[in-house]
PDB file of C-alpha atoms in Angstrom:
ATOM      1  CA  UNK G   7       9.665 -10.032 -22.202  1.00 53.00           C
ATOM      2  CA  UNK G   8       7.820 -12.037 -24.993  1.00 57.00           C
ATOM      3  CA  UNK G   9       7.209  -8.667 -26.823  1.00 59.00           C
ATOM      4  CA  UNK G  10      11.019  -8.020 -26.683  1.00 56.00           C
ATOM      5  CA  UNK G  11      11.887 -11.416 -28.065  1.00 57.00           C
ATOM      6  CA  UNK G  12       9.509 -11.132 -30.993  1.00 66.00           C
ATOM      7  CA  UNK G  13      10.698  -7.628 -31.853  1.00 64.00           C
ATOM      8  CA  UNK G  14      14.305  -8.661 -31.696  1.00 62.00           C
ATOM      9  CA  UNK G  15      13.673 -11.699 -33.962  1.00 65.00           C
ATOM     10  CA  UNK G  16      11.825  -9.478 -36.469  1.00 70.00           C
ATOM     11  CA  UNK G  17      14.652  -7.044 -36.496  1.00 67.00           C
ATOM     12  CA  UNK G  18      17.223  -9.685 -37.213  1.00 63.00           C
ATOM     13  CA  UNK G  19      15.137 -11.474 -39.918  1.00 72.00           C
ATOM     14  CA  UNK G  20      14.055  -8.283 -41.700  1.00 72.00           C
ATOM     15  CA  UNK G  21      17.653  -6.920 -41.789  1.00 69.00           C
ATOM     16  CA  UNK G  22      18.982 -10.202 -43.245  1.00 66.00           C
ATOM     17  CA  UNK G  23      16.202 -10.305 -45.904  1.00 75.00           C
ATOM     18  CA  UNK G  24      16.604  -6.715 -46.941  1.00 69.00           C
ATOM     19  CA  UNK G  25      20.215  -6.933 -47.286  1.00 67.00           C
ATOM     20  CA  UNK G  26      20.152  -9.897 -49.575  1.00 70.00           C
ATOM     21  CA  UNK G  27      17.363  -8.234 -51.608  1.00 71.00           C
ATOM     22  CA  UNK G  28      19.377  -5.101 -52.009  1.00 69.00           C
ATOM     23  CA  UNK G  29      22.577  -6.968 -53.156  1.00 64.00           C
ATOM     24  CA  UNK G  30      20.910  -9.233 -55.657  1.00 70.00           C
ATOM     25  CA  UNK G  31      18.015  -7.406 -57.142  1.00 70.00           C
ATOM     26  CA  UNK G  32      18.346  -3.653 -56.670  1.00 67.00           C
ATOM     27  CA  UNK G  33      20.204  -1.508 -59.191  1.00 73.00           C
ATOM     28  CA  UNK G  34      23.378   0.213 -57.941  1.00 72.00           C
ATOM     29  CA  UNK G  35      21.770   3.742 -58.493  1.00 73.00           C
ATOM     30  CA  UNK G  36      18.885   2.818 -56.248  1.00 70.00           C
ATOM     31  CA  UNK G  37      20.991   1.268 -53.451  1.00 69.00           C
ATOM     32  CA  UNK G  38      21.763   4.563 -51.655  1.00 73.00           C
ATOM     33  CA  UNK G  39      18.064   5.362 -51.280  1.00 75.00           C
ATOM     34  CA  UNK G  40      17.176   1.903 -50.083  1.00 70.00           C
ATOM     35  CA  UNK G  41      20.079   1.936 -47.733  1.00 69.00           C
ATOM     36  CA  UNK G  42      18.900   5.147 -46.115  1.00 76.00           C
ATOM     37  CA  UNK G  43      15.337   3.726 -45.772  1.00 74.00           C
ATOM     38  CA  UNK G  44      16.713   0.525 -44.370  1.00 68.00           C
ATOM     39  CA  UNK G  45      18.698   2.353 -41.723  1.00 72.00           C
ATOM     40  CA  UNK G  46      15.785   4.274 -40.809  1.00 77.00           C
ATOM     41  CA  UNK G  47      13.831   1.218 -40.475  1.00 71.00           C
ATOM     42  CA  UNK G  48      16.517  -0.448 -38.412  1.00 69.00           C
ATOM     43  CA  UNK G  49      16.904   2.514 -36.085  1.00 74.00           C
ATOM     44  CA  UNK G  50      13.062   2.557 -35.604  1.00 75.00           C
ATOM     45  CA  UNK G  51      12.872  -1.178 -34.811  1.00 69.00           C
ATOM     46  CA  UNK G  52      16.017  -0.858 -32.630  1.00 70.00           C
ATOM     47  CA  UNK G  53      14.250   1.904 -30.609  1.00 71.00           C
ATOM     48  CA  UNK G  54      11.122  -0.235 -30.275  1.00 69.00           C
ATOM     49  CA  UNK G  55      13.457  -3.093 -29.046  1.00 69.00           C
ATOM     50  CA  UNK G  56      15.033  -0.799 -26.548  1.00 67.00           C
ATOM     51  CA  UNK G  57      11.793   0.549 -25.369  1.00 67.00           C
ATOM     52  CA  UNK G  58      10.366  -2.924 -24.865  1.00 68.00           C
ATOM     53  CA  UNK G  59      13.132  -3.454 -22.390  1.00 72.00           C
ATOM     54  CA  UNK G  60      13.264   0.077 -20.870  1.00 73.00           C
ATOM     55  CA  UNK G  61       9.600   0.591 -20.497  1.00 80.00           C
ATOM     56  CA  UNK G  62       9.083  -2.122 -17.694  1.00 85.00           C
ATOM     57  CA  UNK G  63      12.055  -0.750 -15.977  1.00 89.00           C
ATOM     58  CA  UNK G  64      10.723   2.854 -15.911  1.00 90.00           C
ATOM     59  CA  UNK G  65       7.258   1.575 -14.998  1.00 92.00           C
ATOM     60  CA  UNK G  66       8.546  -0.432 -11.931  1.00 92.00           C
ATOM     61  CA  UNK G  67      10.612   2.526 -10.692  1.00 94.00           C
ATOM     62  CA  UNK G  68       7.618   4.826 -10.959  1.00 95.00           C
ATOM     63  CA  UNK G  69       5.333   2.137  -9.484  1.00 95.00           C
ATOM     64  CA  UNK G  70       7.644   1.599  -6.536  1.00 94.00           C
ATOM     65  CA  UNK G  71       7.886   5.434  -5.903  1.00 95.00           C
ATOM     66  CA  UNK G  72       4.224   5.750  -5.869  1.00 96.00           C
ATOM     67  CA  UNK G  73       3.503   2.753  -3.790  1.00 96.00           C
ATOM     68  CA  UNK G  74       5.868   4.053  -1.132  1.00 94.00           C
ATOM     69  CA  UNK G  75       4.039   7.400  -1.001  1.00 95.00           C
ATOM     70  CA  UNK G  76       0.661   5.551  -0.758  1.00 96.00           C
ATOM     71  CA  UNK G  77       1.885   3.316   1.933  1.00 96.00           C
ATOM     72  CA  UNK G  78       2.951   6.296   4.095  1.00 95.00           C
ATOM     73  CA  UNK G  79      -0.632   7.441   3.967  1.00 96.00           C
ATOM     74  CA  UNK G  80      -2.021   4.111   4.707  1.00 96.00           C
ATOM     75  CA  UNK G  81       0.189   3.818   7.801  1.00 95.00           C
ATOM     76  CA  UNK G  82      -1.119   7.159   9.052  1.00 96.00           C
ATOM     77  CA  UNK G  83      -4.627   5.999   8.541  1.00 97.00           C
ATOM     78  CA  UNK G  84      -3.971   2.737  10.369  1.00 96.00           C
ATOM     79  CA  UNK G  85      -2.356   4.615  13.258  1.00 95.00           C
ATOM     80  CA  UNK G  86      -5.333   6.916  13.640  1.00 96.00           C
ATOM     81  CA  UNK G  87      -7.807   4.029  13.413  1.00 97.00           C
ATOM     82  CA  UNK G  88      -5.908   2.015  15.970  1.00 95.00           C
ATOM     83  CA  UNK G  89      -5.926   5.103  18.331  1.00 95.00           C
ATOM     84  CA  UNK G  90      -9.575   5.472  17.777  1.00 96.00           C
ATOM     85  CA  UNK G  91     -10.215   1.827  18.748  1.00 95.00           C
ATOM     86  CA  UNK G  92      -8.035   2.243  21.874  1.00 92.00           C
ATOM     87  CA  UNK G  93     -10.052   5.180  23.048  1.00 92.00           C
ATOM     88  CA  UNK G  94     -13.598   4.274  21.934  1.00 93.00           C
ATOM     89  CA  UNK G  95     -13.430   0.628  21.498  1.00 93.00           C
ATOM     90  CA  UNK G  96     -14.325   0.672  17.700  1.00 95.00           C
ATOM     91  CA  UNK G  97     -13.136   1.846  14.277  1.00 97.00           C
ATOM     92  CA  UNK G  98     -14.637   4.618  12.219  1.00 96.00           C
ATOM     93  CA  UNK G  99     -15.528   4.592   8.508  1.00 96.00           C
ATOM     94  CA  UNK G 100     -15.563   8.451   7.950  1.00 95.00           C
ATOM     95  CA  UNK G 101     -12.487  10.523   7.667  1.00 97.00           C
ATOM     96  CA  UNK G 102     -14.084  13.649   8.834  1.00 96.00           C
ATOM     97  CA  UNK G 103     -14.898  11.932  12.120  1.00 96.00           C
ATOM     98  CA  UNK G 104     -11.462  10.477  12.251  1.00 96.00           C
ATOM     99  CA  UNK G 105      -9.826  13.876  11.857  1.00 96.00           C
ATOM    100  CA  UNK G 106     -12.193  15.349  14.608  1.00 96.00           C
ATOM    101  CA  UNK G 107     -11.151  12.450  16.870  1.00 95.00           C
ATOM    102  CA  UNK G 108      -7.471  13.218  16.316  1.00 95.00           C
ATOM    103  CA  UNK G 109      -7.957  16.880  17.079  1.00 94.00           C
ATOM    104  CA  UNK G 110      -9.815  16.405  20.382  1.00 92.00           C
ATOM    105  CA  UNK G 111      -9.199  12.999  21.761  1.00 90.00           C
ATOM    106  CA  UNK G 112      -6.677  12.026  24.479  1.00 87.00           C
ATOM    107  CA  UNK G 113      -4.922   8.859  25.529  1.00 71.00           C
ATOM    108  CA  UNK G 114      -5.107   7.988  29.222  1.00 70.00           C
ATOM    109  CA  UNK G 115      -1.789   7.230  30.711  1.00 63.00           C
ATOM    110  CA  UNK G 116      -2.029   4.531  33.403  1.00 53.00           C
ATOM    111  CA  UNK G 117       0.095   2.355  35.627  1.00 67.00           C
ATOM    112  CA  UNK G 118      -0.595  -1.020  36.762  1.00 72.00           C
ATOM    113  CA  UNK G 119       0.638  -2.272  40.149  1.00 70.00           C
ATOM    114  CA  UNK G 120       0.198  -5.192  42.299  1.00 75.00           C
ATOM    115  CA  UNK G 121      -1.534  -4.851  45.699  1.00 72.00           C
ATOM    116  CA  UNK G 122      -3.383  -6.905  48.299  1.00 73.00           C
ATOM    117  CA  UNK G 123      -6.597  -6.299  50.186  1.00 74.00           C
ATOM    118  CA  UNK G 124      -8.472  -8.187  52.963  1.00 79.00           C
ATOM    119  CA  UNK G 125     -10.491 -11.067  51.623  1.00 76.00           C
ATOM    120  CA  UNK G 126     -13.723 -10.523  53.508  1.00 78.00           C
ATOM    121  CA  UNK G 127     -15.213 -13.958  52.918  1.00 80.00           C
ATOM    122  CA  UNK G 128     -12.032 -15.877  53.646  1.00 75.00           C
ATOM    123  CA  UNK G 129     -11.527 -13.872  56.842  1.00 77.00           C
ATOM    124  CA  UNK G 130     -14.998 -14.582  58.196  1.00 80.00           C
ATOM    125  CA  UNK G 131     -14.489 -18.336  57.361  1.00 77.00           C
ATOM    126  CA  UNK G 132     -11.203 -18.725  59.138  1.00 74.00           C
ATOM    127  CA  UNK G 133     -11.490 -16.024  61.815  1.00 74.00           C
ATOM    128  CA  UNK G 134      -8.169 -14.340  60.903  1.00 72.00           C
ATOM    129  CA  UNK G 135      -7.249 -11.759  58.445  1.00 73.00           C
ATOM    130  CA  UNK G 136      -6.932 -13.274  54.891  1.00 75.00           C
ATOM    131  CA  UNK G 137      -5.695 -11.329  51.974  1.00 74.00           C
ATOM    132  CA  UNK G 138      -6.007 -11.532  48.171  1.00 80.00           C
ATOM    133  CA  UNK G 139      -3.916 -10.157  45.448  1.00 77.00           C
ATOM    134  CA  UNK G 140      -5.303  -7.605  43.185  1.00 74.00           C
ATOM    135  CA  UNK G 141      -4.080  -5.336  40.269  1.00 72.00           C
ATOM    136  CA  UNK G 142      -4.565  -1.631  40.856  1.00 67.00           C
ATOM    137  CA  UNK G 143      -4.637   0.673  37.749  1.00 65.00           C
ATOM    138  CA  UNK G 144      -3.643   4.273  38.526  1.00 62.00           C
ATOM    139  CA  UNK G 145      -4.429   7.144  36.156  1.00 62.00           C
ATOM    140  CA  UNK G 146      -1.251   9.225  35.888  1.00 64.00           C
ATOM    141  CA  UNK G 147      -2.525  11.738  33.193  1.00 65.00           C
ATOM    142  CA  UNK G 148      -3.613  12.255  29.642  1.00 71.00           C
ATOM    143  CA  UNK G 149      -1.810  13.000  26.367  1.00 82.00           C
ATOM    144  CA  UNK G 150      -3.508  14.336  23.248  1.00 86.00           C
ATOM    145  CA  UNK G 151      -3.810  11.683  20.390  1.00 89.00           C
ATOM    146  CA  UNK G 152      -2.510  14.268  17.956  1.00 92.00           C
ATOM    147  CA  UNK G 153       0.689  14.893  19.741  1.00 90.00           C
ATOM    148  CA  UNK G 154       1.258  11.146  20.343  1.00 89.00           C
ATOM    149  CA  UNK G 155       0.818  10.192  16.726  1.00 92.00           C
ATOM    150  CA  UNK G 156       1.699  13.173  14.619  1.00 92.00           C
ATOM    151  CA  UNK G 157       3.722  15.494  16.991  1.00 88.00           C
ATOM    152  CA  UNK G 158       3.966  18.937  15.166  1.00 85.00           C
ATOM    153  CA  UNK G 159       2.626  17.667  11.816  1.00 92.00           C
ATOM    154  CA  UNK G 160      -0.932  18.345  10.490  1.00 93.00           C
ATOM    155  CA  UNK G 161      -0.592  15.751   7.738  1.00 94.00           C
ATOM    156  CA  UNK G 162      -3.451  13.766   9.206  1.00 95.00           C
ATOM    157  CA  UNK G 163      -5.798  16.440   8.025  1.00 95.00           C
ATOM    158  CA  UNK G 164      -5.233  15.366   4.397  1.00 95.00           C
ATOM    159  CA  UNK G 165      -4.674  11.633   4.979  1.00 96.00           C
ATOM    160  CA  UNK G 166      -7.840  10.745   3.023  1.00 97.00           C
ATOM    161  CA  UNK G 167      -6.232  12.072  -0.229  1.00 97.00           C
ATOM    162  CA  UNK G 168      -4.266   9.626  -2.422  1.00 97.00           C
ATOM    163  CA  UNK G 169      -0.865  11.448  -2.775  1.00 96.00           C
ATOM    164  CA  UNK G 170       0.047  10.267  -6.314  1.00 96.00           C
ATOM    165  CA  UNK G 171      -1.723   9.061  -9.461  1.00 94.00           C
ATOM    166  CA  UNK G 172      -5.285  10.237 -10.390  1.00 95.00           C
ATOM    167  CA  UNK G 173      -5.834  13.887  -9.389  1.00 95.00           C
ATOM    168  CA  UNK G 174      -8.394  14.254  -6.540  1.00 95.00           C
ATOM    169  CA  UNK G 175      -8.502  10.547  -5.636  1.00 97.00           C
ATOM    170  CA  UNK G 176      -9.249   9.575  -2.054  1.00 97.00           C
ATOM    171  CA  UNK G 177      -8.949   6.326  -0.207  1.00 98.00           C
ATOM    172  CA  UNK G 178     -11.856   4.167   0.471  1.00 97.00           C
ATOM    173  CA  UNK G 179     -12.602   3.659   4.156  1.00 97.00           C
ATOM    174  CA  UNK G 180     -14.769   1.050   5.712  1.00 97.00           C
ATOM    175  CA  UNK G 181     -15.297  -0.039   9.217  1.00 97.00           C
ATOM    176  CA  UNK G 182     -17.640  -2.330  11.130  1.00 96.00           C
ATOM    177  CA  UNK G 183     -17.751  -5.601  12.982  1.00 95.00           C
ATOM    178  CA  UNK G 184     -17.297  -9.199  12.168  1.00 94.00           C
ATOM    179  CA  UNK G 185     -18.505 -12.052  14.457  1.00 91.00           C
ATOM    180  CA  UNK G 186     -16.082 -14.643  15.714  1.00 88.00           C
ATOM    181  CA  UNK G 187     -17.064 -17.170  18.452  1.00 86.00           C
ATOM    182  CA  UNK G 188     -20.193 -15.200  19.107  1.00 88.00           C
ATOM    183  CA  UNK G 189     -18.201 -12.100  19.684  1.00 91.00           C
ATOM    184  CA  UNK G 190     -18.470  -8.829  17.582  1.00 94.00           C
ATOM    185  CA  UNK G 191     -14.839  -7.791  16.775  1.00 95.00           C
ATOM    186  CA  UNK G 192     -14.224  -4.286  15.246  1.00 96.00           C
ATOM    187  CA  UNK G 193     -12.464  -4.180  11.930  1.00 97.00           C
ATOM    188  CA  UNK G 194     -11.553  -1.622   9.299  1.00 97.00           C
ATOM    189  CA  UNK G 195     -10.237  -1.375   5.907  1.00 98.00           C
ATOM    190  CA  UNK G 196      -8.548   1.528   3.973  1.00 98.00           C
ATOM    191  CA  UNK G 197      -7.807   0.922   0.278  1.00 97.00           C
ATOM    192  CA  UNK G 198      -7.092   2.327  -3.199  1.00 98.00           C
ATOM    193  CA  UNK G 199      -7.160   0.622  -6.573  1.00 97.00           C
ATOM    194  CA  UNK G 200      -3.867   0.260  -8.394  1.00 97.00           C
ATOM    195  CA  UNK G 201      -5.650   1.713 -11.458  1.00 97.00           C
ATOM    196  CA  UNK G 202      -5.958   4.982  -9.550  1.00 97.00           C
ATOM    197  CA  UNK G 203      -2.307   5.021  -8.359  1.00 97.00           C
ATOM    198  CA  UNK G 204      -1.040   4.179 -11.798  1.00 97.00           C
ATOM    199  CA  UNK G 205      -3.805   5.724 -13.964  1.00 94.00           C
ATOM    200  CA  UNK G 206      -1.411   7.626 -16.331  1.00 93.00           C
ATOM    201  CA  UNK G 207       1.035   4.798 -16.871  1.00 94.00           C
ATOM    202  CA  UNK G 208       1.382   2.227 -19.740  1.00 91.00           C
ATOM    203  CA  UNK G 209      -2.021   0.361 -19.787  1.00 92.00           C
ATOM    204  CA  UNK G 210      -0.499  -3.031 -20.540  1.00 90.00           C
ATOM    205  CA  UNK G 211       1.953  -2.542 -17.626  1.00 92.00           C
ATOM    206  CA  UNK G 212      -0.972  -1.736 -15.349  1.00 95.00           C
ATOM    207  CA  UNK G 213      -2.962  -4.707 -16.464  1.00 94.00           C
ATOM    208  CA  UNK G 214      -0.049  -6.944 -15.619  1.00 92.00           C
ATOM    209  CA  UNK G 215       0.326  -5.317 -12.314  1.00 94.00           C
ATOM    210  CA  UNK G 216      -3.217  -5.855 -11.404  1.00 95.00           C
ATOM    211  CA  UNK G 217      -2.649  -9.668 -11.922  1.00 93.00           C
ATOM    212  CA  UNK G 218       0.427  -9.890  -9.818  1.00 89.00           C
ATOM    213  CA  UNK G 219       0.719 -12.864  -7.489  1.00 88.00           C
ATOM    214  CA  UNK G 220       4.111 -12.762  -6.005  1.00 86.00           C
ATOM    215  CA  UNK G 221       5.850 -12.813  -2.566  1.00 85.00           C
ATOM    216  CA  UNK G 222       7.751  -9.690  -3.348  1.00 86.00           C
ATOM    217  CA  UNK G 223       4.822  -7.821  -5.021  1.00 89.00           C
ATOM    218  CA  UNK G 224       1.509  -6.248  -4.082  1.00 92.00           C
ATOM    219  CA  UNK G 225      -1.041  -9.053  -4.891  1.00 94.00           C
ATOM    220  CA  UNK G 226      -4.346  -8.113  -6.434  1.00 92.00           C
ATOM    221  CA  UNK G 227      -5.899  -4.922  -7.807  1.00 96.00           C
ATOM    222  CA  UNK G 228      -5.689  -2.728  -4.658  1.00 96.00           C
ATOM    223  CA  UNK G 229      -3.182  -1.454  -2.104  1.00 97.00           C
ATOM    224  CA  UNK G 230      -4.846  -1.649   1.222  1.00 96.00           C
ATOM    225  CA  UNK G 231      -4.431  -1.892   5.111  1.00 97.00           C
ATOM    226  CA  UNK G 232      -6.792  -3.792   7.319  1.00 96.00           C
ATOM    227  CA  UNK G 233      -9.476  -6.063   6.246  1.00 96.00           C
ATOM    228  CA  UNK G 234     -13.271  -6.150   6.385  1.00 96.00           C
ATOM    229  CA  UNK G 235     -13.242 -10.070   6.006  1.00 93.00           C
ATOM    230  CA  UNK G 236     -10.938 -10.984   8.931  1.00 94.00           C
ATOM    231  CA  UNK G 237      -9.360  -9.470  12.060  1.00 93.00           C
ATOM    232  CA  UNK G 238      -6.269  -7.988  10.462  1.00 94.00           C
ATOM    233  CA  UNK G 239      -4.763  -4.559  10.685  1.00 94.00           C
ATOM    234  CA  UNK G 240      -1.779  -5.342   8.425  1.00 94.00           C
ATOM    235  CA  UNK G 241      -1.017  -4.082   4.922  1.00 94.00           C
ATOM    236  CA  UNK G 242      -1.147  -6.092   1.887  1.00 94.00           C
ATOM    237  CA  UNK G 243       2.319  -5.021   0.614  1.00 95.00           C
ATOM    238  CA  UNK G 244       5.587  -7.019   0.970  1.00 91.00           C
ATOM    239  CA  UNK G 245       8.249  -5.919   3.529  1.00 87.00           C
ATOM    240  CA  UNK G 246      10.515  -4.659   0.804  1.00 83.00           C
ATOM    241  CA  UNK G 247       8.037  -1.702   0.654  1.00 82.00           C
ATOM    242  CA  UNK G 248       8.474  -1.174   4.489  1.00 74.00           C
ATOM    243  CA  UNK G 249       6.838  -2.607   7.532  1.00 72.00           C
ATOM    244  CA  UNK G 250       3.193  -3.545   6.986  1.00 68.00           C
ATOM    245  CA  UNK G 251       2.186  -4.116  10.510  1.00 72.00           C
TER     246      UNK G 251
END
């Protein structure tokens, strides 16, 4: 916005000055040539003024489109990682292993029901049958993780690839444990730098985007889901880009 204001002021001042100079000091025969040059200059500066307004608009439109595509991939990665944790108790930091897991693993379908059994100790103590309540978990069957998460789609096989921006770029995937209250809790993080997503966009705009700190923007220099520093499987994008949990 500051760039636009400076350019607009420069256009106005330069136009006024040149008009006065032509009227007072330039011979009549030369005025047509000067006028043409002046119009060319005014058109050029007008174009620059227009682009100073329109460039951020185009950048934001393209940024939002690319972020939406990246977020779809990050959501797939999160779903796959959460499934891996449900089945194995931990996250994985390798896309090949994650894909193999989706291809082969199954969710166990269970049913919880309340029941009661004889409490042997209490029965011995009181001489009459005493019962205690328990929860019984029945296994009803199994369903492939692939069918549960992705149905007929095989997009999970390319979920490591950043879908827009720098050609050939891949998401960074980390996994491990953090200790809380002397308990090791599994965590994971999938991320990609904004520079990768927006690598071919206006550099000044990208620098500004890396410095964003806003409730309706993606703060920081990366777009990510999960965290290696806290127990968190949410994405770092605002809800206007879609659900992040």
